[in-house]
Coordinates of C-alpha atoms in Angstrom, one line a residue:
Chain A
X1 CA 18.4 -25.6 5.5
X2 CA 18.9 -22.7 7.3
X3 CA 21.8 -23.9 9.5
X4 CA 23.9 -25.3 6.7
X5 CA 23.5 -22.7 4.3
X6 CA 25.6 -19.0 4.9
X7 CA 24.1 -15.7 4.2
X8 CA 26.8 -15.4 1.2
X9 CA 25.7 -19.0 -0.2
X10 CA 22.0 -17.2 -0.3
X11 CA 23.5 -14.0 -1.8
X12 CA 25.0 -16.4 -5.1
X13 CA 22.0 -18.1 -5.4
X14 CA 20.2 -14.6 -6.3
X15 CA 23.1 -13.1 -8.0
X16 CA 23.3 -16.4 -10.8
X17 CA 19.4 -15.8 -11.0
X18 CA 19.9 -12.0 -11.8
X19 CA 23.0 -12.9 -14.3
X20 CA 20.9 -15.8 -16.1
X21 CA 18.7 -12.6 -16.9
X22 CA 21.0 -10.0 -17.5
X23 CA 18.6 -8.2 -15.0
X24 CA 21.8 -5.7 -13.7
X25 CA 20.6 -3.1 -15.1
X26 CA 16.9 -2.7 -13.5
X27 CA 18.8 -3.3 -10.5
X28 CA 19.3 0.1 -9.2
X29 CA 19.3 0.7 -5.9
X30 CA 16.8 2.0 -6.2
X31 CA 14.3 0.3 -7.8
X32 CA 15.4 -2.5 -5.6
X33 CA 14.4 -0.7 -2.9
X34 CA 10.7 -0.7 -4.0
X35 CA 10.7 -4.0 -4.6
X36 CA 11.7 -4.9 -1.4
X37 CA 8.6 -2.6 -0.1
X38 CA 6.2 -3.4 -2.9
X39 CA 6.8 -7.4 -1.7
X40 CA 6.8 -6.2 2.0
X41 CA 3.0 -4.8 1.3
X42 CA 1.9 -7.9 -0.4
X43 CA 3.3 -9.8 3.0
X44 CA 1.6 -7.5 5.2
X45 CA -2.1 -8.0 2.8
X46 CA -1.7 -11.9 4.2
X47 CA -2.6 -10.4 7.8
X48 CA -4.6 -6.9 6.6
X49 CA -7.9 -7.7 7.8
X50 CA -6.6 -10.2 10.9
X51 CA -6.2 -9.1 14.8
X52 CA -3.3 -10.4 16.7
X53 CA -5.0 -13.8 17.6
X54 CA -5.9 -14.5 14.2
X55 CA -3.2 -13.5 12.4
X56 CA -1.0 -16.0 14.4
X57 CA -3.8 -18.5 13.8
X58 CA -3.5 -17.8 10.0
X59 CA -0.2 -19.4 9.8
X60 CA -1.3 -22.7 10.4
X61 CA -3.9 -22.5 7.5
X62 CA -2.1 -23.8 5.0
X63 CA -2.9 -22.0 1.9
X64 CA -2.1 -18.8 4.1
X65 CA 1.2 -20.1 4.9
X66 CA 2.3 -21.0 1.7
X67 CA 1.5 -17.1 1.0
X68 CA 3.4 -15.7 3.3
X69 CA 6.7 -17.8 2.8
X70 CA 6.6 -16.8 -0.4
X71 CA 6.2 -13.4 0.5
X72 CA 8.5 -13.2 3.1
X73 CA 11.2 -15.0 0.4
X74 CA 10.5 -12.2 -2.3
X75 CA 11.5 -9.5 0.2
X76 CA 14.7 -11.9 1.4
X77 CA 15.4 -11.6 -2.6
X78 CA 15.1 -8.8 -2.9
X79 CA 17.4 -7.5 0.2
X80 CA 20.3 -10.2 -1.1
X81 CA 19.5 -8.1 -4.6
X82 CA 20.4 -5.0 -3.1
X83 CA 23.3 -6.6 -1.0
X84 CA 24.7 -7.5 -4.4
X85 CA 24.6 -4.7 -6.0
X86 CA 25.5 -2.5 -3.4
X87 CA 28.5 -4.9 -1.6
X88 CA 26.9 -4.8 2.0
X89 CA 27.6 -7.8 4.1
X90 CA 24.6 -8.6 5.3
X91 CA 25.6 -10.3 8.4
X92 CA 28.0 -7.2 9.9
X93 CA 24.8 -4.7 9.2
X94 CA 22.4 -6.7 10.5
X95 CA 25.3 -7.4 13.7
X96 CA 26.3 -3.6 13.7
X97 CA 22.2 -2.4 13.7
X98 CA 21.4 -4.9 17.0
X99 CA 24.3 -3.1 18.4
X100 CA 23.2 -0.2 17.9
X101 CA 19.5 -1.0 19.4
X102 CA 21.0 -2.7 22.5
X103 CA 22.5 0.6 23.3
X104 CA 18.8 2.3 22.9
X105 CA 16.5 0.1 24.2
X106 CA 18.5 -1.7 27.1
X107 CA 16.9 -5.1 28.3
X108 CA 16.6 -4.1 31.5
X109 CA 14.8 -1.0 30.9
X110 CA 12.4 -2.2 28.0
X111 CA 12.0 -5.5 29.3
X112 CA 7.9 -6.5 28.5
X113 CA 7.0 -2.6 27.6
X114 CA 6.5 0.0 25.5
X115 CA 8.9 2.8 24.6
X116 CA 7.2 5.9 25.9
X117 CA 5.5 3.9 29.5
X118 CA 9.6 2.7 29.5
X119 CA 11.2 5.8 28.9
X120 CA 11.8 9.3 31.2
X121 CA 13.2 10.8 28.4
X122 CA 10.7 13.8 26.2
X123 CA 9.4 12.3 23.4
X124 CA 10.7 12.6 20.2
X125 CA 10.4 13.8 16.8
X126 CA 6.6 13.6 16.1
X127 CA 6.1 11.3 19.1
X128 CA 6.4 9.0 17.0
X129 CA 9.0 6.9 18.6
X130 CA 7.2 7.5 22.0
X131 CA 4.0 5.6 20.7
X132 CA 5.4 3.4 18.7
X133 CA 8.8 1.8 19.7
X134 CA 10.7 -0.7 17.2
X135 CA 10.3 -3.7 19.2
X136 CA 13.3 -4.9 17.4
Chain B
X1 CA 31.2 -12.2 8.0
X2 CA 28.3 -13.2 5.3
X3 CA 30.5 -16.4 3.7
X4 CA 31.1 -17.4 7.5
X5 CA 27.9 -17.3 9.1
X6 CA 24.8 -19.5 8.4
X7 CA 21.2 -18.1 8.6
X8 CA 20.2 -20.0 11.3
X9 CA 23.2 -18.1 13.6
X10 CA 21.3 -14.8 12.2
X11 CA 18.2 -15.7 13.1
X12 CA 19.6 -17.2 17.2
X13 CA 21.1 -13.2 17.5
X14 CA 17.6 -11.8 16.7
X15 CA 15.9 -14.5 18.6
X16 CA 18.4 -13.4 21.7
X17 CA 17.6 -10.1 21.0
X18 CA 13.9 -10.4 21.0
X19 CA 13.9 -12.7 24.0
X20 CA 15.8 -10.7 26.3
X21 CA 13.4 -8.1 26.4
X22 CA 10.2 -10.6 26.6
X23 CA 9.4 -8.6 23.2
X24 CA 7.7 -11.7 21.7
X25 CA 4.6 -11.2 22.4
X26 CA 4.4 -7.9 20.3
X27 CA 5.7 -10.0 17.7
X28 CA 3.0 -10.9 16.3
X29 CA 3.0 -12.2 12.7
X30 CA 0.9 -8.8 11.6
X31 CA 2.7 -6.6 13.4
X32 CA 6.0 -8.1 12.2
X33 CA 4.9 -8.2 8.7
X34 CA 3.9 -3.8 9.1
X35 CA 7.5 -3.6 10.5
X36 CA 9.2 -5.0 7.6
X37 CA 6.7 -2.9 5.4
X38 CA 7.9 0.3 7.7
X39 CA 11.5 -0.1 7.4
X40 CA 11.3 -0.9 3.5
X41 CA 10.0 2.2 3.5
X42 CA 12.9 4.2 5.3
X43 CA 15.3 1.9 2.8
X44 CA 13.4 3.8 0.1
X45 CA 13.4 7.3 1.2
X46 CA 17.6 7.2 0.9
X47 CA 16.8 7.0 -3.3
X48 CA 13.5 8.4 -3.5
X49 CA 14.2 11.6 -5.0
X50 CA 17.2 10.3 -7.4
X51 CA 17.1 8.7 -10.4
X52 CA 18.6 5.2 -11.5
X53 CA 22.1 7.1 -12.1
X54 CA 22.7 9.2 -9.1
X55 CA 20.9 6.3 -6.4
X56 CA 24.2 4.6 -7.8
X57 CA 26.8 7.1 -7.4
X58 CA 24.7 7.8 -3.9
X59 CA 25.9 4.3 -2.4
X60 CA 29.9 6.1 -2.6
X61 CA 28.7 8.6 0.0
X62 CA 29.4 7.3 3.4
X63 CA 26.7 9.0 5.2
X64 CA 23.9 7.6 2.5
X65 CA 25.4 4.4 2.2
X66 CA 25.8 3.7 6.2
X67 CA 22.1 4.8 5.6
X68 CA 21.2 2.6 3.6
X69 CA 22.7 0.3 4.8
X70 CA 21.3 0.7 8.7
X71 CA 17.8 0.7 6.8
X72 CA 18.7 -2.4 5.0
X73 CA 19.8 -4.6 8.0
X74 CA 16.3 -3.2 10.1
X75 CA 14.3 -4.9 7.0
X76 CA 16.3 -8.1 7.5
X77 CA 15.9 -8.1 11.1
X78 CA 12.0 -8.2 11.0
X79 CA 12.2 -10.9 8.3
X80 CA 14.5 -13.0 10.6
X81 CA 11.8 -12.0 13.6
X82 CA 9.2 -13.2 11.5
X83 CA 11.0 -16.5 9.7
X84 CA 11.7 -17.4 14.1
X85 CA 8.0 -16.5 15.2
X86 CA 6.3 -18.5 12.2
X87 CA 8.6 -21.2 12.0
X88 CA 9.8 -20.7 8.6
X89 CA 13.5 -21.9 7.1
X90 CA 14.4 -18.9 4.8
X91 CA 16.8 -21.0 2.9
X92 CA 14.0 -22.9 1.7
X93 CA 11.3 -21.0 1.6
X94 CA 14.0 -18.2 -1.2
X95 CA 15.2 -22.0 -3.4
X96 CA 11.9 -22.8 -3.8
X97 CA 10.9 -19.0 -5.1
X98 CA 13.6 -19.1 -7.1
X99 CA 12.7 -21.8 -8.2
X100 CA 9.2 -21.2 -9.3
X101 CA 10.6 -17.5 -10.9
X102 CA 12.9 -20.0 -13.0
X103 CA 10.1 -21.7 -14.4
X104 CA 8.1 -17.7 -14.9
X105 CA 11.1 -15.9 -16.1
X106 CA 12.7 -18.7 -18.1
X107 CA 16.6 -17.6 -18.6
X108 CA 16.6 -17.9 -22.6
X109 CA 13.1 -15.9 -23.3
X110 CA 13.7 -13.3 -20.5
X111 CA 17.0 -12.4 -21.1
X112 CA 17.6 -8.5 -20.5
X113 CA 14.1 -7.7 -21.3
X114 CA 10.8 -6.7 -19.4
X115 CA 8.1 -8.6 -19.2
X116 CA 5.5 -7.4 -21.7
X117 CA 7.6 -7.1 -24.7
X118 CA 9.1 -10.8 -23.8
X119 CA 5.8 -12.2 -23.6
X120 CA 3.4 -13.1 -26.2
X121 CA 0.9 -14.0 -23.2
X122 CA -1.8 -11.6 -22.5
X123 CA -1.8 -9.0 -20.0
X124 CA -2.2 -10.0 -16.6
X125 CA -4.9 -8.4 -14.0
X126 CA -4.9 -5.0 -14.7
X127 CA -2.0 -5.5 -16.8
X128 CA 0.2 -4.7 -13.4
X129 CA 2.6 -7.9 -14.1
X130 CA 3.0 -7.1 -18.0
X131 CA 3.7 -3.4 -17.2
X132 CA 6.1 -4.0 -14.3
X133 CA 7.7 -7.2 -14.1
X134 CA 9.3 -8.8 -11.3
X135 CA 13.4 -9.2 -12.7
X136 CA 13.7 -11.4 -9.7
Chain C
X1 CA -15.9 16.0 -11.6
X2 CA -12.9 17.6 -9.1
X3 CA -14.2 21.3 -10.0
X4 CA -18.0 20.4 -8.1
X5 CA -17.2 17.8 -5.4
X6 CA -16.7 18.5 -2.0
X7 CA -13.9 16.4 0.1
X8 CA -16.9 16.0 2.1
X9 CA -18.7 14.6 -0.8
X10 CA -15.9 12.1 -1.4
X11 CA -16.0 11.1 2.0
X12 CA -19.8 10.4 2.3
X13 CA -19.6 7.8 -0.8
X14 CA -17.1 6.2 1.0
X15 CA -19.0 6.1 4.1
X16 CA -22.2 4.6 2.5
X17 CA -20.2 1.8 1.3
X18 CA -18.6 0.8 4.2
X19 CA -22.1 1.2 6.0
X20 CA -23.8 -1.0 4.0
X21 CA -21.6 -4.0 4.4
X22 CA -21.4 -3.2 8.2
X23 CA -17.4 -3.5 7.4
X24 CA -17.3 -0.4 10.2
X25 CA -15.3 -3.1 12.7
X26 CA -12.6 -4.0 10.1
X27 CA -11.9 0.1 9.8
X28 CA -9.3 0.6 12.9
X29 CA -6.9 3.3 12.5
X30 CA -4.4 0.1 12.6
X31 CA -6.4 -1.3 9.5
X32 CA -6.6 1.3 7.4
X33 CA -3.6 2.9 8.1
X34 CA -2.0 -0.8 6.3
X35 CA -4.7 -0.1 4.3
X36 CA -2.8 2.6 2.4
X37 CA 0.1 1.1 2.5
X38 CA -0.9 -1.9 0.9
X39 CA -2.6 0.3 -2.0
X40 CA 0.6 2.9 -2.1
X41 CA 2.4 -0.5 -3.0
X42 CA 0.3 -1.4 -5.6
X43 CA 0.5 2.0 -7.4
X44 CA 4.3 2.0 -7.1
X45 CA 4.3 -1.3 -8.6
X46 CA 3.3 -0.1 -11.9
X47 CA 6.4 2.4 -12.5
X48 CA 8.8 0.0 -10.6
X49 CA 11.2 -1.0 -13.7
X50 CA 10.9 2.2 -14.8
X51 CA 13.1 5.5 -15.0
X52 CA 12.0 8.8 -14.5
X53 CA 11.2 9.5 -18.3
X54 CA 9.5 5.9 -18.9
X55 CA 7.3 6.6 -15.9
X56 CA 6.2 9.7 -17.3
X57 CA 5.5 8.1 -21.2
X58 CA 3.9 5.0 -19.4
X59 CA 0.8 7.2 -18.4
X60 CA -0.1 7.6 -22.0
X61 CA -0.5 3.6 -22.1
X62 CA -4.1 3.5 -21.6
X63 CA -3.9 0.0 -20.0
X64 CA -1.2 1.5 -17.7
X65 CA -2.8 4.9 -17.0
X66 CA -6.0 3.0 -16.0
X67 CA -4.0 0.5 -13.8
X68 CA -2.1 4.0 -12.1
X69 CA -6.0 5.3 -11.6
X70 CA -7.3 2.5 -10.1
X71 CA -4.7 2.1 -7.8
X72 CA -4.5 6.1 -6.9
X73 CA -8.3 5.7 -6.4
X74 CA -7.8 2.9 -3.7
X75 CA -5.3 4.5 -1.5
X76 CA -7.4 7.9 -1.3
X77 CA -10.4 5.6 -0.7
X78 CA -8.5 4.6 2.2
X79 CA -7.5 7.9 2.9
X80 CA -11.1 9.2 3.0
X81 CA -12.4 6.2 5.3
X82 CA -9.3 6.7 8.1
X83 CA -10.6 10.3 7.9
X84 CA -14.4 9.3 9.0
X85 CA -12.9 6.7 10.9
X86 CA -10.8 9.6 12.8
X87 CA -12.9 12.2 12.5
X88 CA -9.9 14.3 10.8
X89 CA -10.9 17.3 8.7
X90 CA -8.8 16.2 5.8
X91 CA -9.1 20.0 4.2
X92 CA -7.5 21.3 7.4
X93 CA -4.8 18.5 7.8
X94 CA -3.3 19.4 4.2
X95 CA -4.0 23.1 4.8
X96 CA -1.9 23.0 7.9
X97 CA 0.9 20.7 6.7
X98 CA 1.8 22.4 3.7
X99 CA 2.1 25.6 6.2
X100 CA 4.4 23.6 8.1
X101 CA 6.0 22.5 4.9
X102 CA 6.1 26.3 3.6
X103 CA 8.4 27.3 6.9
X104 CA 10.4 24.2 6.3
X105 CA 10.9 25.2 2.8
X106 CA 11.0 28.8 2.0
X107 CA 10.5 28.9 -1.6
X108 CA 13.2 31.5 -2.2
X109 CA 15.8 28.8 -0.3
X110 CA 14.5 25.7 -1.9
X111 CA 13.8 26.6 -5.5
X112 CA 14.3 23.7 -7.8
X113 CA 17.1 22.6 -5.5
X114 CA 17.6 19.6 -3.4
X115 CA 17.5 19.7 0.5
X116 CA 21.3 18.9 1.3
X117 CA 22.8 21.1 -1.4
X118 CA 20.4 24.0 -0.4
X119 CA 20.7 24.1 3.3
X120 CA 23.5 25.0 5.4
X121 CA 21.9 23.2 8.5
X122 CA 23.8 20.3 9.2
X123 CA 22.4 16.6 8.2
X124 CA 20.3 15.7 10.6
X125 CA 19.4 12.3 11.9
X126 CA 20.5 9.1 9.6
X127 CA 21.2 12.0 6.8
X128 CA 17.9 10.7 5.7
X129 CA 16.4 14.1 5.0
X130 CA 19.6 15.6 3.5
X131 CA 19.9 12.8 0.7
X132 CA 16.1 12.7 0.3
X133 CA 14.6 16.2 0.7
X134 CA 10.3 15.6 0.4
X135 CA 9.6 17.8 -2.0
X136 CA 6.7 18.7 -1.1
Chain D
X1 CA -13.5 22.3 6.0
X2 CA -13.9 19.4 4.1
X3 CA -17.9 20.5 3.2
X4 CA -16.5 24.0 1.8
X5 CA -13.8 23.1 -0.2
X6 CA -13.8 21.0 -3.6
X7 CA -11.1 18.0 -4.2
X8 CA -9.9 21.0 -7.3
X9 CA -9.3 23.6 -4.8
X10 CA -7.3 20.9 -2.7
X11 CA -5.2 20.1 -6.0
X12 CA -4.6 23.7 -6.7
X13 CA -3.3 24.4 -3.0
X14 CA -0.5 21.6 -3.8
X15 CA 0.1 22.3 -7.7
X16 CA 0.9 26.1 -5.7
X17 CA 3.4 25.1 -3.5
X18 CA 5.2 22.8 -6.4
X19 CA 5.6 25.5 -8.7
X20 CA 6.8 28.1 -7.0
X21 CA 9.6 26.0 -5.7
X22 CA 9.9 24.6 -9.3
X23 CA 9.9 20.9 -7.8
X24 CA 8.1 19.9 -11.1
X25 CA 11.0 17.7 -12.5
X26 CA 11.1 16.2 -9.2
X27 CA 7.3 15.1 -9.3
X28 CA 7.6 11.9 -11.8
X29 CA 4.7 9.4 -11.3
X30 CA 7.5 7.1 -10.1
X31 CA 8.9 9.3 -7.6
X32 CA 5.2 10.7 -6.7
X33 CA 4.2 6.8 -6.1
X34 CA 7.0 6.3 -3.7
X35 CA 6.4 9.2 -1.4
X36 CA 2.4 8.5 -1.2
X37 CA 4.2 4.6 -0.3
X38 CA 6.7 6.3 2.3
X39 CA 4.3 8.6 4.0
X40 CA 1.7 5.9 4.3
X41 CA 4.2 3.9 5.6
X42 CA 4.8 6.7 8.5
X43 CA 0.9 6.6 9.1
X44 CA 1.0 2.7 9.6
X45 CA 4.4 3.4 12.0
X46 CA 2.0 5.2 14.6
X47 CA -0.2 2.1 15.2
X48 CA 2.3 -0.6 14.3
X49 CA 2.5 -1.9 18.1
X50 CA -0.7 -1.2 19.0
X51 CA -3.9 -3.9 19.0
X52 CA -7.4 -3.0 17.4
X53 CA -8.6 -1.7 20.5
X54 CA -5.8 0.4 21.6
X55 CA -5.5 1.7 18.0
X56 CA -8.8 3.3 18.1
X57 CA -8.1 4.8 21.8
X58 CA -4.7 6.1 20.7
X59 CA -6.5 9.0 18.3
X60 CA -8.0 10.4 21.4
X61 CA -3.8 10.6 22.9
X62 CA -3.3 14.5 21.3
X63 CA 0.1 13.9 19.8
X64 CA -0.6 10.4 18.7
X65 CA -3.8 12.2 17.2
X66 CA -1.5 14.7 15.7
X67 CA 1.0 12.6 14.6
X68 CA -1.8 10.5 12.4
X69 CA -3.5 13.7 11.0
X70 CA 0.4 15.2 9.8
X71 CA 0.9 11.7 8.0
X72 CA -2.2 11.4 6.6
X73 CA -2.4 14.5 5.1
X74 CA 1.8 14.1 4.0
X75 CA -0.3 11.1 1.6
X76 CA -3.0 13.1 0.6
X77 CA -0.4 15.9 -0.6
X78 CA 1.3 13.7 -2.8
X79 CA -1.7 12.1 -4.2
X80 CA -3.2 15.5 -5.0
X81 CA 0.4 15.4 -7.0
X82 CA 0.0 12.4 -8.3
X83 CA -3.4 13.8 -9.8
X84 CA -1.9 17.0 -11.0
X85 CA 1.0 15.8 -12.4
X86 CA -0.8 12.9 -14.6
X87 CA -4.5 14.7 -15.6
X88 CA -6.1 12.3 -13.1
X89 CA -9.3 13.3 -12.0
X90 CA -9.7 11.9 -8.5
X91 CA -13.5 12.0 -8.2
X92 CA -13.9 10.6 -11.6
X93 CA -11.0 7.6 -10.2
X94 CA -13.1 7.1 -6.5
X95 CA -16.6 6.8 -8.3
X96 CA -15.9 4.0 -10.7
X97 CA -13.5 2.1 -8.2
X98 CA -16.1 2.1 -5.6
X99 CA -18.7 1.3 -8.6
X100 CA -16.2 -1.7 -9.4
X101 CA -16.1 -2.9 -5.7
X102 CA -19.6 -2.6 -5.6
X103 CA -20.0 -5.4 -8.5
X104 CA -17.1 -7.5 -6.5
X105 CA -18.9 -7.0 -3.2
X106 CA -22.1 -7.4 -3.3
X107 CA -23.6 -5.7 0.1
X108 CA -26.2 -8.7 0.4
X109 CA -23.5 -11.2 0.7
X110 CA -20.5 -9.5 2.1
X111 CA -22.2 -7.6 4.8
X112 CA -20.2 -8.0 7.9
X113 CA -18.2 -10.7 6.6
X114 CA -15.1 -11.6 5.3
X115 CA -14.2 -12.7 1.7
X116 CA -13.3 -16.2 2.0
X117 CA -16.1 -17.1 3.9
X118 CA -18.9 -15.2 2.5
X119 CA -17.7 -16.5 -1.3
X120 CA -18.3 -20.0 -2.8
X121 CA -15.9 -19.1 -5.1
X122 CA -12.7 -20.7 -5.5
X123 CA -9.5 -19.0 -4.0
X124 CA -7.6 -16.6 -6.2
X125 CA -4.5 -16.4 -7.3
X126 CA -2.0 -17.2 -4.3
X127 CA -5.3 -17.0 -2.1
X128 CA -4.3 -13.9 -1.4
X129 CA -8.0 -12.3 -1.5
X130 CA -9.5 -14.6 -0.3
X131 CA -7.5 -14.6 3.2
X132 CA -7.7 -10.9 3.0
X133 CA -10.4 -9.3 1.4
X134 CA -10.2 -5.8 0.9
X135 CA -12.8 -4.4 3.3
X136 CA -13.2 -1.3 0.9

């Protein structure tokens, strides 16, 4: 359904849920915020204990599928939540951030590697960023 | 540009994105699923020391809500990466959450309330649901 | 029992547990570190709907302060096996970050204040840390 | 230092540096939960691209090393916060989770192995454990 359905026709479909409830008012930004990262944790415990191989594998398991779907849609709701509540378009923030990250990881530069073997620039705060790029 | 543009375009500019710079192969479900989990995280540190009033008023200062709203659209971007790598229609995979939350949270007993003192069902394991409900 | 335990001590039960179910090959830093996460997440999800004073009362729930413990306990039990794992002396890790943290926040500058209104240093990256000073 | 020093000594260090910046109203269990939650996320950012095996190798790389050691401990501060702020004594917590695990994990039958295929038992809820057991 993805390519009939806009971002904004997602967005109502969580608001009416939220009205139907009268849930407005837990949904600070806030607390919105950890329920985005309390589902993202419960995604990520899907693939805790898997390497790379097998947490691709995983996903054809059915039962293991299922699980992460639904994860993965309780963090969606949770973003369209916040959207809501806070009146970001979803679709200019998400355009406006790849922007932003074509401008710092140019394809030519980061094609295939990792930020600190890619880069002749010091590494920054922490090293953090040197060790471990976005890759998005 | 959220009423004007369908999921699936989303999901072909962070498939481009990802492609360009042969990222895929870091794109592993797991590794996908720690970056959405990493970036919630950064969404959360904008409200993390306010309180339900003031992470409010905090969206109607431009530097936290452009913030907020750059953290926002990087937690979006992994769950596009991820919905493209495991073949999974988002549109879908939130109706039929929703849908299954409906039939949880039903509208009439629900309404503007938390879980526990709506429910006459006993706690849940370690009494995490009862204590903190979903209100999604 | 926090008065006559060693960190050491803590660690060494940990240890013994993970040694007797040979579970030593699931313990990579990558692991582990999700490890936490995954825990952190499950500790936040008992004062999600809550505001600041309701978080506070809910400790004197026994079924929710039991819930909180149990969930403290399982991200310092991941703590204390990243540190075997790592070798990191977890004594002098805290020792020497709240040092940093002491130079970063001179307690005459920072008293009961927030970062943003207390420094005149300008916001630095993302205004993260000027909205959302650590506090510790 | 960790054989010297007792997990009260640890707590005292922390409960120092809160008070005399009078961050106490600061330190609710819900805020408290959501730092432990953003700086584990930071921990899990340093081997988010990396594989098992370059996860491990990456702790003998000095900053990455560093890096790890300043996140971990930035967790362990706040749950030595969480502890003092809500009368929770941490060894008391770690000995009767790991006594609980114990009873769930039985070292005869989970010894090297994963949950799902070292129980007969039907999948939980979601099959969430049983695709990823806890491995602590």
């Amino acid at each position: 359904m993805d390519e009939s359905t806009t971002v904004q026709d997602l967005k109502a479909l969580v608001n009416r849920f939220v009205r139907q409830r009268n849930w407005e008012h837990f949904h600070t930004p806030k607390n919105l915020s950890m329920g985005i990262a309390v589902e993202a944790a419960e995604l990520m415990e899907v693939f805790q204990w898997h390497d790379a191989a097998s947490s691709a594998a995983l996903l054809r398991d059915a039962r293991a599928r299922r699980a992460a779907q639904e994860e993965l849609a309780d963090v969606m709701i949770y973003c369209l939540a916040f959207a809501n509540r806070s009146g970001i378009d979803l679709v200019g923030a998400v355009r406006s951030k790849l922007a932003k990250n074509r401008r710092k990881y140019p394809a030519r530069r980061f094609r295939g590697r990792f930020g600190a073997e890619a880069t002749a620039a010091p590494p920054r705060r922490r090293g953090r960023r040197s060790t471990s790029p976005r890759a998005v």
